Amino acid sequence: MRMVAHGAMATAGKLENELQHYVPLGSIVMCVDPYANKIEGELVAMDEPTGMIIIKSVSNDQKEDLTVLNRELLTEFEVKKYAPNNTRGAFMPERIVSESAVRKAIIEKEEAINRVGPKDVSLAGRELFKVINKTYTNLEWRGNVIQGLDGDFFVHPPYKSNDVKGNTEDAVARIKKVVDKFHQDFVKKHGPQSDS
């Protein structure tokens, strides 16, 4: 885990509460979660006992999002801009964040983590899940297998078109086309991948 604070490197092995000593609430931060998602926004809350932080950012549709993260699981943490009133011990945000918004953000984050897939699934598998989920919303992970909830199809690792099985020929044929197109685009973007 990388934490940048006051121009110095801070590592996860240091004091448990080092983040709160270096980063006042209201600071603009950037962090990377375990799934390589980059989150940038205002640090609005921290809970020292649980190690949770809440970052407020503006989404593409200009709506404010609250992202709840466990700082123990972050792969990167960087302060982009310190809060103007850089006082230690200011652990509460100036603007009150509603409790229901925080609860909603926690639930959404848990659902998103569950939808991304198990940790042992390859990047291609996680990305394929997202692509299929855009057109087929009845989708879930069964271990490391992508499954249509109606039982129409299953996509087994390494997530190629010949790994698509199912009970409905039409659904299997449609998903095979999606998988083939996905892999063409994936190779263009990421280069050839191993079959893991």
Coordinates of C-alpha atoms in Angstrom, one line a residue:
M1 CA 0.0 0.0 0.0
R2 CA 1.4 3.4 -0.9
M3 CA 0.3 6.5 1.1
V4 CA 1.9 9.8 0.3
A5 CA 1.7 12.4 3.0
H6 CA 3.5 15.8 3.4
G7 CA 5.9 14.7 0.7
A8 CA 7.1 11.7 2.7
M9 CA 6.4 8.0 2.0
A10 CA 4.2 6.4 4.6
T11 CA 3.8 2.6 4.5
A12 CA 1.0 0.3 5.8
G13 CA 3.5 -1.1 8.3
K14 CA 3.6 2.2 10.2
L15 CA 1.3 3.3 12.9
E16 CA -2.3 2.2 12.4
N17 CA -3.7 5.8 12.6
E18 CA -1.0 7.5 10.5
L19 CA -3.5 8.4 7.8
Q20 CA -5.5 10.5 10.2
H21 CA -2.4 12.3 11.5
Y22 CA -1.3 13.3 8.0
V23 CA -4.5 13.9 6.1
P24 CA -7.1 16.4 7.4
L25 CA -10.7 16.0 6.4
G26 CA -11.6 18.0 3.4
S27 CA -8.3 17.1 1.6
I28 CA -8.5 16.0 -2.0
V29 CA -7.2 12.4 -2.2
M30 CA -6.7 9.7 -4.8
C31 CA -6.7 6.0 -4.0
V32 CA -6.8 2.7 -5.8
D33 CA -8.9 -0.2 -4.5
P34 CA -8.0 -3.9 -4.7
Y35 CA -9.7 -4.1 -8.1
A36 CA -7.6 -1.3 -9.6
N37 CA -10.4 1.2 -9.5
K38 CA -9.1 4.7 -9.1
I39 CA -11.2 6.9 -6.8
E40 CA -10.5 10.6 -6.5
G41 CA -12.4 13.1 -4.3
E42 CA -12.7 14.8 -1.0
L43 CA -11.9 12.9 2.2
V44 CA -15.1 13.5 4.2
A45 CA -14.9 11.0 7.1
M46 CA -12.7 8.4 8.7
D47 CA -13.5 5.8 11.3
E48 CA -10.3 4.8 13.1
P49 CA -11.5 1.6 14.8
T50 CA -12.7 0.0 11.6
G51 CA -10.2 1.6 9.2
M52 CA -12.9 2.9 6.9
I53 CA -12.7 6.2 5.0
I54 CA -15.4 7.9 3.0
I55 CA -14.5 9.9 -0.2
K56 CA -17.0 12.2 -1.8
S57 CA -16.6 12.6 -5.6
V58 CA -18.6 13.8 -8.5
S59 CA -19.6 11.2 -11.1
N60 CA -19.8 11.7 -14.9
D61 CA -23.5 12.6 -14.6
Q62 CA -22.6 15.4 -12.1
K63 CA -24.1 13.6 -9.1
E64 CA -22.2 13.4 -5.8
D65 CA -21.0 9.9 -4.9
L66 CA -19.9 8.7 -1.5
T67 CA -17.4 5.9 -1.7
V68 CA -16.7 3.8 1.4
L69 CA -13.3 2.2 1.5
N70 CA -11.3 0.1 3.9
R71 CA -7.9 1.8 3.9
E72 CA -6.2 -1.5 4.8
L73 CA -7.1 -2.9 1.4
L74 CA -6.1 0.2 -0.7
T75 CA -3.1 -0.4 -3.0
E76 CA -2.4 3.3 -3.4
F77 CA -3.3 6.4 -1.4
E78 CA -2.1 9.9 -2.4
V79 CA -3.0 13.4 -1.1
K80 CA -3.6 15.6 -4.1
K81 CA -4.5 18.8 -2.2
Y82 CA -4.5 19.4 1.6
A83 CA -7.5 21.0 3.2
P84 CA -7.1 24.8 3.6
N85 CA -7.4 24.6 7.4
N86 CA -4.8 21.9 7.9
T87 CA -5.4 21.2 11.6
R88 CA -4.7 17.9 13.2
G89 CA -7.5 16.3 15.1
A90 CA -10.2 17.7 12.7
F91 CA -11.8 14.4 12.1
M92 CA -15.4 15.5 11.4
P93 CA -16.3 17.0 8.0
E94 CA -17.4 20.6 7.9
R95 CA -20.4 19.7 5.9
I96 CA -22.5 17.0 7.6
V97 CA -22.9 13.9 5.6
S98 CA -26.3 12.3 6.2
E99 CA -26.3 8.9 7.9
S100 CA -28.6 7.5 5.3
A101 CA -26.3 8.6 2.5
V102 CA -23.4 6.8 4.3
R103 CA -25.5 3.7 4.8
K104 CA -26.5 3.7 1.1
A105 CA -22.9 4.1 0.0
I106 CA -21.8 1.2 2.2
I107 CA -24.5 -1.0 0.8
E108 CA -23.7 0.0 -2.8
K109 CA -20.0 -0.7 -2.3
E110 CA -20.7 -4.1 -0.8
E111 CA -23.0 -4.9 -3.8
A112 CA -20.4 -3.7 -6.2
I113 CA -17.6 -5.8 -4.6
N114 CA -19.9 -8.9 -4.8
R115 CA -20.7 -8.1 -8.5
V116 CA -17.0 -7.7 -9.5
G117 CA -16.2 -11.3 -8.7
P118 CA -13.9 -13.4 -6.6
K119 CA -10.3 -12.3 -6.1
D120 CA -8.9 -15.3 -8.0
V121 CA -10.8 -14.4 -11.2
S122 CA -8.6 -12.9 -13.9
L123 CA -8.9 -9.3 -15.1
A124 CA -10.5 -10.7 -18.4
G125 CA -13.1 -12.6 -16.4
R126 CA -14.1 -9.5 -14.3
E127 CA -14.2 -7.3 -17.3
L128 CA -16.3 -9.8 -19.3
F129 CA -18.7 -10.0 -16.4
K130 CA -19.2 -6.2 -16.7
V131 CA -19.7 -6.4 -20.4
I132 CA -22.3 -9.2 -20.2
N133 CA -24.0 -7.4 -17.3
K134 CA -24.7 -4.4 -19.6
T135 CA -27.1 -6.4 -21.7
Y136 CA -28.0 -9.3 -19.4
T137 CA -28.7 -8.0 -15.9
N138 CA -29.8 -11.3 -14.4
L139 CA -26.1 -12.3 -13.8
E140 CA -24.1 -13.5 -10.9
W141 CA -20.9 -15.3 -9.9
R142 CA -21.0 -18.9 -8.8
G143 CA -17.5 -19.4 -7.6
N144 CA -15.4 -18.3 -10.6
V145 CA -18.2 -19.1 -13.1
I146 CA -20.3 -16.3 -14.7
Q147 CA -24.0 -17.5 -14.6
G148 CA -27.2 -16.2 -16.0
L149 CA -29.7 -16.4 -13.2
D150 CA -32.3 -18.0 -15.3
G151 CA -29.8 -20.9 -16.0
D152 CA -29.6 -19.9 -19.6
F153 CA -25.8 -19.9 -19.8
F154 CA -22.6 -20.4 -17.8
V155 CA -19.2 -19.0 -18.7
H156 CA -16.3 -21.0 -17.2
P157 CA -12.7 -19.9 -17.0
P158 CA -10.7 -19.0 -19.0
Y159 CA -13.9 -17.2 -20.3
K160 CA -13.5 -17.9 -24.0
S161 CA -16.5 -18.6 -26.3
N162 CA -15.9 -22.3 -26.2
D163 CA -16.3 -22.1 -22.4
V164 CA -19.9 -20.9 -22.7
K165 CA -22.4 -23.6 -21.9
G166 CA -26.1 -23.5 -21.1
N167 CA -29.6 -24.7 -21.3
T168 CA -30.9 -22.3 -24.0
E169 CA -29.2 -22.5 -27.4
D170 CA -30.2 -18.9 -28.3
A171 CA -28.8 -17.5 -25.1
V172 CA -25.6 -19.5 -25.5
A173 CA -25.2 -18.3 -29.1
R174 CA -25.7 -14.6 -28.1
I175 CA -23.3 -14.9 -25.2
K176 CA -20.7 -16.6 -27.4
K177 CA -20.9 -13.6 -29.8
V178 CA -20.5 -11.2 -26.8
V179 CA -17.5 -13.2 -25.5
D180 CA -15.8 -13.2 -28.9
K181 CA -16.3 -9.5 -29.4
F182 CA -15.1 -8.8 -25.9
H183 CA -11.9 -10.7 -26.4
Q184 CA -11.2 -8.9 -29.6
D185 CA -11.6 -5.6 -27.8
F186 CA -9.7 -6.8 -24.7
V187 CA -6.7 -7.9 -26.7
K188 CA -6.6 -4.5 -28.5
K189 CA -6.7 -2.7 -25.1
H190 CA -4.6 -5.0 -22.9
G191 CA -2.6 -7.1 -25.3
P192 CA -2.7 -11.0 -25.3
Q193 CA -3.4 -12.5 -21.9
S194 CA -2.7 -15.9 -20.4
D195 CA -5.7 -18.2 -20.0
S196 CA -6.0 -17.8 -16.2

